[in-house]
Short mmCIF file of C-alpha atoms and ligand atoms in Angstrom, two decimals:
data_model
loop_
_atom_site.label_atom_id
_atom_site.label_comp_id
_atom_site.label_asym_id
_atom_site.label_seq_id
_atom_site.Cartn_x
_atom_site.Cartn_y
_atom_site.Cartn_z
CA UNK K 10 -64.94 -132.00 10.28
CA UNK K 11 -67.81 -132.38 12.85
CA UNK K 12 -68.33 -129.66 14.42
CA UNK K 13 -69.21 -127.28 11.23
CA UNK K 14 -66.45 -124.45 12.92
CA UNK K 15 -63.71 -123.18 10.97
CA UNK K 16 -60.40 -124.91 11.52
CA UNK K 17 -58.34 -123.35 14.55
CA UNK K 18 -55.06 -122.81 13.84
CA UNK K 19 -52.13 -123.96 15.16
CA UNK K 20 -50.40 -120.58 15.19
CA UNK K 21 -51.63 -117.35 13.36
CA UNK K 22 -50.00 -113.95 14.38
CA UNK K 23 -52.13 -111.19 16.00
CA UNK K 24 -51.68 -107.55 14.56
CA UNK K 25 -54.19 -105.13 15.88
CA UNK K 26 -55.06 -101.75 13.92
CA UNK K 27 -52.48 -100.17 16.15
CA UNK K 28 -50.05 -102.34 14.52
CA UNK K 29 -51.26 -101.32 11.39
CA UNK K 30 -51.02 -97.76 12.46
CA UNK K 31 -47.47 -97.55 13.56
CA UNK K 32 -46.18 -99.43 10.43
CA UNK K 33 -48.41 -96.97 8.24
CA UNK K 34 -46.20 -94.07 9.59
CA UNK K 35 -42.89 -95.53 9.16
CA UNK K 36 -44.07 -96.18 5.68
CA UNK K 37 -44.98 -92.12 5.25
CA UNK K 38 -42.16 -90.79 7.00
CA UNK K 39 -39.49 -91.44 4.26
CA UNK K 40 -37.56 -93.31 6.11
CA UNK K 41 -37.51 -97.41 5.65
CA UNK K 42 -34.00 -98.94 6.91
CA UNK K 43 -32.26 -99.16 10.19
CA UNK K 44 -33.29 -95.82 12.06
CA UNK K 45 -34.89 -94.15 14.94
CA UNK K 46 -37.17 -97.27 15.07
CA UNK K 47 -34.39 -99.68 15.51
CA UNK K 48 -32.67 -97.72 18.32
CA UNK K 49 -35.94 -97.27 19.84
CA UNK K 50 -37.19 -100.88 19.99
CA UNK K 51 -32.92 -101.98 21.48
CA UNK K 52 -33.81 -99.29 24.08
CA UNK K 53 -36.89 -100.82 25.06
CA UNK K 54 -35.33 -104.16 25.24
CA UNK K 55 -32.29 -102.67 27.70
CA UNK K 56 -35.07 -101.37 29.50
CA UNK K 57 -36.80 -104.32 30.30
CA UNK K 58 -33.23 -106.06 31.40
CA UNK K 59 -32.93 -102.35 33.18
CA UNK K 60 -29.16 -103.26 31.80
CA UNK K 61 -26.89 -103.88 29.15
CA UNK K 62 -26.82 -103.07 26.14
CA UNK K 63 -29.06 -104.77 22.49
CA UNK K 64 -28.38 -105.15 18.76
CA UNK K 65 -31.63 -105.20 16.47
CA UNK K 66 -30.51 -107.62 13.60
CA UNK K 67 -32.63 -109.34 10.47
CA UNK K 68 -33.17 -112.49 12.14
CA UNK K 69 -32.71 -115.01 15.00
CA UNK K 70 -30.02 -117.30 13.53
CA UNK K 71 -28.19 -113.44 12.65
CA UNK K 72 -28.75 -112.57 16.29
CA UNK K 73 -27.15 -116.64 16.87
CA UNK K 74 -24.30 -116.38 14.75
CA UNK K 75 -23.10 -112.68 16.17
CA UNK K 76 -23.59 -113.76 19.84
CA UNK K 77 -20.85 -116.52 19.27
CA UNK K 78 -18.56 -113.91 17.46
CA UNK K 79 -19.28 -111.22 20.21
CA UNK K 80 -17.42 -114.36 22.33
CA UNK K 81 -14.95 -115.16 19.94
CA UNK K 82 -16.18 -118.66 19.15
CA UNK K 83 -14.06 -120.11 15.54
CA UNK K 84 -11.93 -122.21 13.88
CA UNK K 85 -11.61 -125.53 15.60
CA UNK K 86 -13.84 -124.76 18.78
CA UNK K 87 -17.02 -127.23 20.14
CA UNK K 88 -19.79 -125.18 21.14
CA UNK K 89 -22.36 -127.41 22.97
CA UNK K 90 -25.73 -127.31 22.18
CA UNK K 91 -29.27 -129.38 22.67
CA UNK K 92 -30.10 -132.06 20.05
CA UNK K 93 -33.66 -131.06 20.62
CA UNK K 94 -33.46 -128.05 19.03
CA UNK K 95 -33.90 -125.30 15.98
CA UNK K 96 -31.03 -126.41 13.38
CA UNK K 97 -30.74 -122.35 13.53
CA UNK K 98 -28.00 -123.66 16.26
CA UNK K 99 -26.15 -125.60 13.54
CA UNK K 100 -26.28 -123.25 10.76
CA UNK K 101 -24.93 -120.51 13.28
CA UNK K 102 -22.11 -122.50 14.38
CA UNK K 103 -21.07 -123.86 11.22
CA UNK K 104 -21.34 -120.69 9.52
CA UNK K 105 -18.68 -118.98 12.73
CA UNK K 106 -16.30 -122.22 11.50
CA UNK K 107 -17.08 -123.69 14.72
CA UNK K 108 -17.70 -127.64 15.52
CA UNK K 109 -21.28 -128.70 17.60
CA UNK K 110 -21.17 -130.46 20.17
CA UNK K 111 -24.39 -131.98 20.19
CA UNK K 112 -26.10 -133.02 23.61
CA UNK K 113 -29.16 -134.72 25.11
CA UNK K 114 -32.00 -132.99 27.08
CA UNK K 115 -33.98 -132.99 30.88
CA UNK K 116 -37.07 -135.13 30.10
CA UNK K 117 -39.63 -132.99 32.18
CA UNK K 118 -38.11 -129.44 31.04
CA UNK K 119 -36.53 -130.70 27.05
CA UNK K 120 -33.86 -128.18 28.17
CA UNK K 121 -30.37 -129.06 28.11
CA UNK K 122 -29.02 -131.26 30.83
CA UNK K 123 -26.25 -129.11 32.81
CA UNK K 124 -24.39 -132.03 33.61
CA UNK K 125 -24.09 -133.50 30.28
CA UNK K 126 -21.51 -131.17 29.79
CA UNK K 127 -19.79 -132.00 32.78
CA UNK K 128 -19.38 -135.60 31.50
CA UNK K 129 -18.02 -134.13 28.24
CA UNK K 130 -14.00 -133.35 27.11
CA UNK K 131 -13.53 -129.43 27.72
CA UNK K 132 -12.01 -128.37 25.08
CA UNK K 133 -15.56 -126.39 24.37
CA UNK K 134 -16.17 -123.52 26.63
CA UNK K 135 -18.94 -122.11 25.02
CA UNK K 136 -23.01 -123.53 25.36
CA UNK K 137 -26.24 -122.20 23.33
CA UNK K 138 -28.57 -123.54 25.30
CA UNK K 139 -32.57 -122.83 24.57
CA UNK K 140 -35.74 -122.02 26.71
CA UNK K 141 -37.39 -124.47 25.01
CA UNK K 142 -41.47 -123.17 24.59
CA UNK K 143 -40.22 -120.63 27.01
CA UNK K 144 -39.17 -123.40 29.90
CA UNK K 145 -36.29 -121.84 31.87
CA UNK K 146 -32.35 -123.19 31.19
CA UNK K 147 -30.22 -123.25 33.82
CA UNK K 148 -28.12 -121.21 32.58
CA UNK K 149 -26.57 -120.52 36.71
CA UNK K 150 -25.46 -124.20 37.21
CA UNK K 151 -23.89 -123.87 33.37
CA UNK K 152 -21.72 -120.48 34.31
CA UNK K 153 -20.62 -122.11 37.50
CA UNK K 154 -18.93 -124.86 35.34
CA UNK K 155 -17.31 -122.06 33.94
CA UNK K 156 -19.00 -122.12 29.97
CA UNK K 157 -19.89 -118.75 28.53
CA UNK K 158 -23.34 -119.07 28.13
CA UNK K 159 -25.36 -117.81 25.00
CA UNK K 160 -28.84 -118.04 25.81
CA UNK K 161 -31.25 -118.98 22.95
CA UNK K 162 -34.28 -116.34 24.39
CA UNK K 163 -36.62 -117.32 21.12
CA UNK K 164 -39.19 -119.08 23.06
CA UNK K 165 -39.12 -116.88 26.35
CA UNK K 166 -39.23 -113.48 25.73
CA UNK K 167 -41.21 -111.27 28.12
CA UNK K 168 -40.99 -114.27 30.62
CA UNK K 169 -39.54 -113.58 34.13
CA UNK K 170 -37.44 -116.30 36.19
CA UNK K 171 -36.24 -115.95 39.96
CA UNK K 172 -33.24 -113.95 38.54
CA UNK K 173 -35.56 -111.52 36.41
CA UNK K 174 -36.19 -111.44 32.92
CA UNK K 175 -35.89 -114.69 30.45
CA UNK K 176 -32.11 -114.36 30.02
CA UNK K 177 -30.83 -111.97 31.95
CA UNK K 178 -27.78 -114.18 33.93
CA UNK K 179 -26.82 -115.15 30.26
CA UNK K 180 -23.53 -113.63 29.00
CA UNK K 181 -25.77 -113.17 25.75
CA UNK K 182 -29.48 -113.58 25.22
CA UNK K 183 -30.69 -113.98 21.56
CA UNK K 184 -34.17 -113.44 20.31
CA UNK K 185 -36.52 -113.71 16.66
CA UNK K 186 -38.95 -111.98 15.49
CA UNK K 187 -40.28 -114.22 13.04
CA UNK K 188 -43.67 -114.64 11.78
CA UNK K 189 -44.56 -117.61 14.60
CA UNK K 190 -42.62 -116.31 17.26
CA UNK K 191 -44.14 -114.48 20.37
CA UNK K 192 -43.96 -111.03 18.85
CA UNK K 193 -43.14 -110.52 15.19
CA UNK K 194 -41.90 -108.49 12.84
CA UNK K 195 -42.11 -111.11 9.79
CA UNK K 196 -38.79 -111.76 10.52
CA UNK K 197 -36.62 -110.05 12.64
CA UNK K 198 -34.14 -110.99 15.75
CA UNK K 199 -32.09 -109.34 18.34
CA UNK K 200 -29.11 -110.02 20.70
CA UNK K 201 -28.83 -108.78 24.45
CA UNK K 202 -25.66 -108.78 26.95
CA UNK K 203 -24.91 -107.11 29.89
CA UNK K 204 -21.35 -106.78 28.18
CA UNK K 205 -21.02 -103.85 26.43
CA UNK K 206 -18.01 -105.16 24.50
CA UNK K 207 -20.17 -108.26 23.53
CA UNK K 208 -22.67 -105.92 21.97
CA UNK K 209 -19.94 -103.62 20.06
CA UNK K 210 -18.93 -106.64 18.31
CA UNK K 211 -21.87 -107.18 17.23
CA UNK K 212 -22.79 -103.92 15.70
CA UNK K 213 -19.61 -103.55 14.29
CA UNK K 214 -20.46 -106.27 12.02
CA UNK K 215 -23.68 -105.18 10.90
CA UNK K 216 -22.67 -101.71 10.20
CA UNK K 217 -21.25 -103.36 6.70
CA UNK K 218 -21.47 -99.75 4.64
CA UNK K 219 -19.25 -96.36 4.87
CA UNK K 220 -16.78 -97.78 7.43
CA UNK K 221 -12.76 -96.40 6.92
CA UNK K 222 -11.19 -99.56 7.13
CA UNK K 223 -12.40 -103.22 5.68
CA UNK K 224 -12.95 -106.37 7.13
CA UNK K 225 -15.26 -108.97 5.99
CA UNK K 226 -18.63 -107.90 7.22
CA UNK K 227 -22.56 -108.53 6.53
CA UNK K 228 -25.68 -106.59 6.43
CA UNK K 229 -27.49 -108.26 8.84
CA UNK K 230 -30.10 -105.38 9.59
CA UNK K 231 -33.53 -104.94 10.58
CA UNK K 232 -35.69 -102.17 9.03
CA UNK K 233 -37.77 -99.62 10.40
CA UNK K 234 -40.38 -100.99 9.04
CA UNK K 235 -39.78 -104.43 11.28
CA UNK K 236 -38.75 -102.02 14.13
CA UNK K 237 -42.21 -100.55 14.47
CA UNK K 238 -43.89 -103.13 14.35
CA UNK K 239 -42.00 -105.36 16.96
CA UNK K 240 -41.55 -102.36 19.10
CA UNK K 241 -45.31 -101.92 19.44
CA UNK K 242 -46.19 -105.47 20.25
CA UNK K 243 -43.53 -105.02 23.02
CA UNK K 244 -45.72 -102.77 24.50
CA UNK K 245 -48.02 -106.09 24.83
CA UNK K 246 -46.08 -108.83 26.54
CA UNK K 247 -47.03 -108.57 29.81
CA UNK K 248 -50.33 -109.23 28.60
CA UNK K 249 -49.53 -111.81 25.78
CA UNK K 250 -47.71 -113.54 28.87
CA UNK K 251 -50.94 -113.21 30.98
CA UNK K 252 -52.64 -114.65 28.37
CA UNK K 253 -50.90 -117.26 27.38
CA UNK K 254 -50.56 -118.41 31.20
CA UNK K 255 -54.39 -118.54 31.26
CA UNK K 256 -54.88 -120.72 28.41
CA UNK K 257 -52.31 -123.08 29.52
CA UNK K 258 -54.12 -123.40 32.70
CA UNK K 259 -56.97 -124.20 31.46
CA UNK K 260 -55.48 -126.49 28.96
CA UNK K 261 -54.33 -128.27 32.36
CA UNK K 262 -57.34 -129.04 34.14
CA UNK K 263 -58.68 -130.22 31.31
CA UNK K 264 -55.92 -133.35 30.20
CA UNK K 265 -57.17 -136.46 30.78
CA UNK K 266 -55.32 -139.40 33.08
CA UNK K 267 -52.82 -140.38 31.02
CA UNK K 268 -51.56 -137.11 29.20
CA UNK K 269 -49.29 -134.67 30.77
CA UNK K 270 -47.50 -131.60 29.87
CA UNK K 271 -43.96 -130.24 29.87
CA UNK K 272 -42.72 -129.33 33.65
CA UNK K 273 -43.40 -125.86 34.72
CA UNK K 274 -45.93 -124.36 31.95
CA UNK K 275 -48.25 -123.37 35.32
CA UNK K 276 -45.24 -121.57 37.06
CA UNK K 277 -45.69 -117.58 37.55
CA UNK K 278 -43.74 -115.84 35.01
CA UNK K 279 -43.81 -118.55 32.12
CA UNK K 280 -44.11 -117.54 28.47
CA UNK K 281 -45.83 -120.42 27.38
CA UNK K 282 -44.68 -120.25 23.95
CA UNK K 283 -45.63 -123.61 23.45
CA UNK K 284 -48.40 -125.96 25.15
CA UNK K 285 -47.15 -129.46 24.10
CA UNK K 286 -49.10 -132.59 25.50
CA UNK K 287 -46.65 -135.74 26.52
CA UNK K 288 -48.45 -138.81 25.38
CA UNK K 289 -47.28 -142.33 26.35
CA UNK K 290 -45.99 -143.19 23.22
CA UNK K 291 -46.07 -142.78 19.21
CA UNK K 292 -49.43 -144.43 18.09
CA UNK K 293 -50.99 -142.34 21.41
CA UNK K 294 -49.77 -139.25 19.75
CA UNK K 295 -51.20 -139.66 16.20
CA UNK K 296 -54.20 -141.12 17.59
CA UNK K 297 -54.54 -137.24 19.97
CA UNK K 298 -53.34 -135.76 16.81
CA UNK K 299 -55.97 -136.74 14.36
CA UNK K 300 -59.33 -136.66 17.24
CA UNK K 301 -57.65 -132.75 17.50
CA UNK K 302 -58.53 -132.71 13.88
CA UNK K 303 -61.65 -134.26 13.87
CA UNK K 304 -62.38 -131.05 16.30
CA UNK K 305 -61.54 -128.72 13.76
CA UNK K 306 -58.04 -128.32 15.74
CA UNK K 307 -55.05 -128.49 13.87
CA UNK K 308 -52.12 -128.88 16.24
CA UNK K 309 -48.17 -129.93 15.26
CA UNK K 310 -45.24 -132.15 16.41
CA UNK K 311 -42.76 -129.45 17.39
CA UNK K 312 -39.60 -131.12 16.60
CA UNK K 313 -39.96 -134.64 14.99
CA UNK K 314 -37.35 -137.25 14.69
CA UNK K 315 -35.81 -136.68 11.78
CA UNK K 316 -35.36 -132.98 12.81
CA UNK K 317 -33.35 -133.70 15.70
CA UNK K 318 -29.65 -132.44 15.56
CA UNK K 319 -28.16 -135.27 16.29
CA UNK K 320 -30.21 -137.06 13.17
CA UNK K 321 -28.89 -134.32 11.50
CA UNK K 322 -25.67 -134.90 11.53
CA UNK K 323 -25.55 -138.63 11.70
CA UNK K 324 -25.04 -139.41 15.14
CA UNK K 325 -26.01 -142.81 16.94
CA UNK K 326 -29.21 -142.10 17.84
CA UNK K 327 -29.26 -144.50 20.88
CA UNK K 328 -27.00 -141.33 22.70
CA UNK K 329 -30.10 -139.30 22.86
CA UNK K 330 -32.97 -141.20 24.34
CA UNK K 331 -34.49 -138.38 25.77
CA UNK K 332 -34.44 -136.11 23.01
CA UNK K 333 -35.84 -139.37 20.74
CA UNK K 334 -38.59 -140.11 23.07
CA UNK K 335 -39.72 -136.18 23.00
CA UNK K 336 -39.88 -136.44 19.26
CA UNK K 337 -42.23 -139.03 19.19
CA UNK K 338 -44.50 -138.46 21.33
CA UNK K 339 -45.23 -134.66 21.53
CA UNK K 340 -47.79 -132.76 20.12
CA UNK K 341 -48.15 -129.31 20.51
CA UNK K 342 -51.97 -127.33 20.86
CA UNK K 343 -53.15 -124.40 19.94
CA UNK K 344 -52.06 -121.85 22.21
CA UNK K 345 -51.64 -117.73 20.30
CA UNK K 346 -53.28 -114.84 20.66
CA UNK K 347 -56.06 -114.94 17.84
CA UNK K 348 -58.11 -117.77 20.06
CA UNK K 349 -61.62 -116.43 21.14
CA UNK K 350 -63.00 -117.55 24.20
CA UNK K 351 -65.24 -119.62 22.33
CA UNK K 352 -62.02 -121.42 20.94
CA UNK K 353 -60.51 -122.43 23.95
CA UNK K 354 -63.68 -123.71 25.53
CA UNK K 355 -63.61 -125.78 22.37
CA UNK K 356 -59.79 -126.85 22.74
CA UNK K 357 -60.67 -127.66 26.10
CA UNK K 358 -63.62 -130.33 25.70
CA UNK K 359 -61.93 -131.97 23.14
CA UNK K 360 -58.90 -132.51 25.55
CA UNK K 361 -61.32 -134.17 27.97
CA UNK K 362 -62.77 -136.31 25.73
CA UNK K 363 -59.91 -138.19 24.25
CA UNK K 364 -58.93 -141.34 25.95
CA UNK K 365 -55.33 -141.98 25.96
C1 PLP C 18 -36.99 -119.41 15.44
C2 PLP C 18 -35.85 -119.86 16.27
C3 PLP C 18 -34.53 -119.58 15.89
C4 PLP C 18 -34.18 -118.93 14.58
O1 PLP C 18 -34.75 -117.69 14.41
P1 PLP C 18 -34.98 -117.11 12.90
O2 PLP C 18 -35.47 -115.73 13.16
O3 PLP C 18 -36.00 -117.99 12.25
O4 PLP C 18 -33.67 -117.14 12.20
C5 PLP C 18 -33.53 -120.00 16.72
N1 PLP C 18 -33.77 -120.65 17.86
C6 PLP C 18 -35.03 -120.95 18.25
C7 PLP C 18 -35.24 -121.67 19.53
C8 PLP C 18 -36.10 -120.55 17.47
O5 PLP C 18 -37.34 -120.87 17.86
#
């Protein structure tokens, strides 16, 4: 440590007093599990799709795993998916009896590669594919191969595309809520889809308790308590977008030759979940990793190698040479709501005076 500050964070969640506030009364009110609070946060989701219809679950991989029921993915069906992604994807698919189909990723977006899929056998009609750090799928050129597409929303909520909100062309958009997402409720997650039926599936499975006739169901819900809180730091995201979208510019200007970024972080509309530098190879990326630290910045390596879902299950590596190279040399800054100016002034000189 040079620079006598206190270490900045690679992520730290920011709950205001109102936050506190709102939580406080759910807590007083007598009321704790799934309530008005959940109802009210899936109708302020619909209303920012100004459509459809949402299910408030416990987490992400919850909101995963019911999108693919809601489209009747099982037994002996290949859902594709991105190797550079959450294993949330895996556990999901696995856990609906379904097989992965595990594919590479665009090198300036990390997003799935539409015509990977093309080049695939079609016995799998069904794609999760991911904003990755809020970058935009293309989830058009994957419905006009004819896949249902589930839309993995976790890194792009509150972000808005040509076609309107992050997700809204999907046949199902799936969200967390977990402590280092966007907005949080500790944990927390959510499904979307213009589909009404899609949604009813969904819900019927959650509501496990006091139903007349049995099936094998789960309690997958999110409590009031979760509710509140989420539903007030919706009232934010324009401005945690804004925010965010500042920052990254900044972040920018200040790279030095050599360095770059992931495509599209200064496009209008981005949730820049994630600022991740591209360095020009491994030893670059430990070298930008630990002058970060000598800054007093800690910063992480979103997905690394051994993470990847191919890795993961064993697959020959030399199929995913994007997704490889991405894992080795990433890093990702400093980039949530708890940075002072001061901060980011800070995170910007010591971008401009590495050399790469
Ligand atoms: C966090 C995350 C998930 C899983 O969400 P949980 O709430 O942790 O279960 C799935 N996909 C992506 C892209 C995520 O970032």
């Amino acid at each position: 440590m040079v620079s006598g500050m206190a270490l900045i964070k690679h992520n730290k969640p920011r709950i205001t007093e109102d936050d506190i506030a709102v939580v406080s009364n759910v807590l007083r009110s007598g009321w704790l599990a799934q309530g008005p609070f959940v109802d009210a946060l899936e109708s302020q989701l619909v209303q920012l799709y100004g459509s459809g219809e949402a299910c408030a679950v416990s987490s992400g991989t919850a909101a995963l795993f019911l999108a693919l029921k809601s489209l009747g993915a099982g037994v002996g069906q290949k859902i594709a998916i991105p190797t550079y992604a959450c294993s949330a994807l895996l556990n999901a698919i696995f856990l609906v009896g379904a097989e992965p189909l595990v594919l590479d990723v665009l090198p300036d977006t990390f997003c799935l590669n539409p015509e990977n899929i093309i080049g695939n056998s079609r016995n799998e009609n069904i794609v999760i594919g991911v904003d990755t750090f809020g970058a935009e799928l293309m989830t058009d050129s994957l419905k006009a191969q004819g896949l249902k597409v589930i839309q993995d929303c976790c890194h792009s909520l509150g972000g808005w595309g040509e076609k309107g909100p992050a997700g809204a062309t999907a046949d199902v958009a799936v969200f967390s809520f977990y402590a280092t997402k966007i907005i949080t409720g500790g944990q927390g997650g959510m499904l979307w889809a213009k589909n009404f039926d899609f949604v009813n599936i969904a819900r019927d499975f959650r509501e496990h308790d006091c139903r007349d006739e049995y099936i094998p169901r789960f309690n997958m819900q999110l409590t009031d308590i979760q509710a509140a809180l989420i539903s007030n730091q919706m009232l934010r995201l324009g401005s945690i977008r804004a925010k965010k979208s500042q920052i990254a510019n900044r972040y920018l200007e200040s790279l030095p030759l050599g360095l770059s970024t992931q495509a599209g972080v200064d496009s209008p509309g981005r949730m820049v979940y994630r600022f991740t530098v591209l360095t020009p190879d491994f030893f670059t990326r430990k070298r930008l990793a630990q002058h970060m630290l000598d800054n007093d910045i800690e910063c992480a390596i979103p997905i690394e190698r051994h993470e990847l879902l191919h890795r993961y299950l064993k697959l020959d590596p030399q199929s995913f040479p994007v997704a490889e190279h991405l894992a080795d040399t990433t890093l990702s800054i400093p980039i949530h709501g708890c940075l002072s100016e001061e901060d980011i002034m800070h995170i910007c000189a010591a971008l401009r005076t590495f050399s790469p």
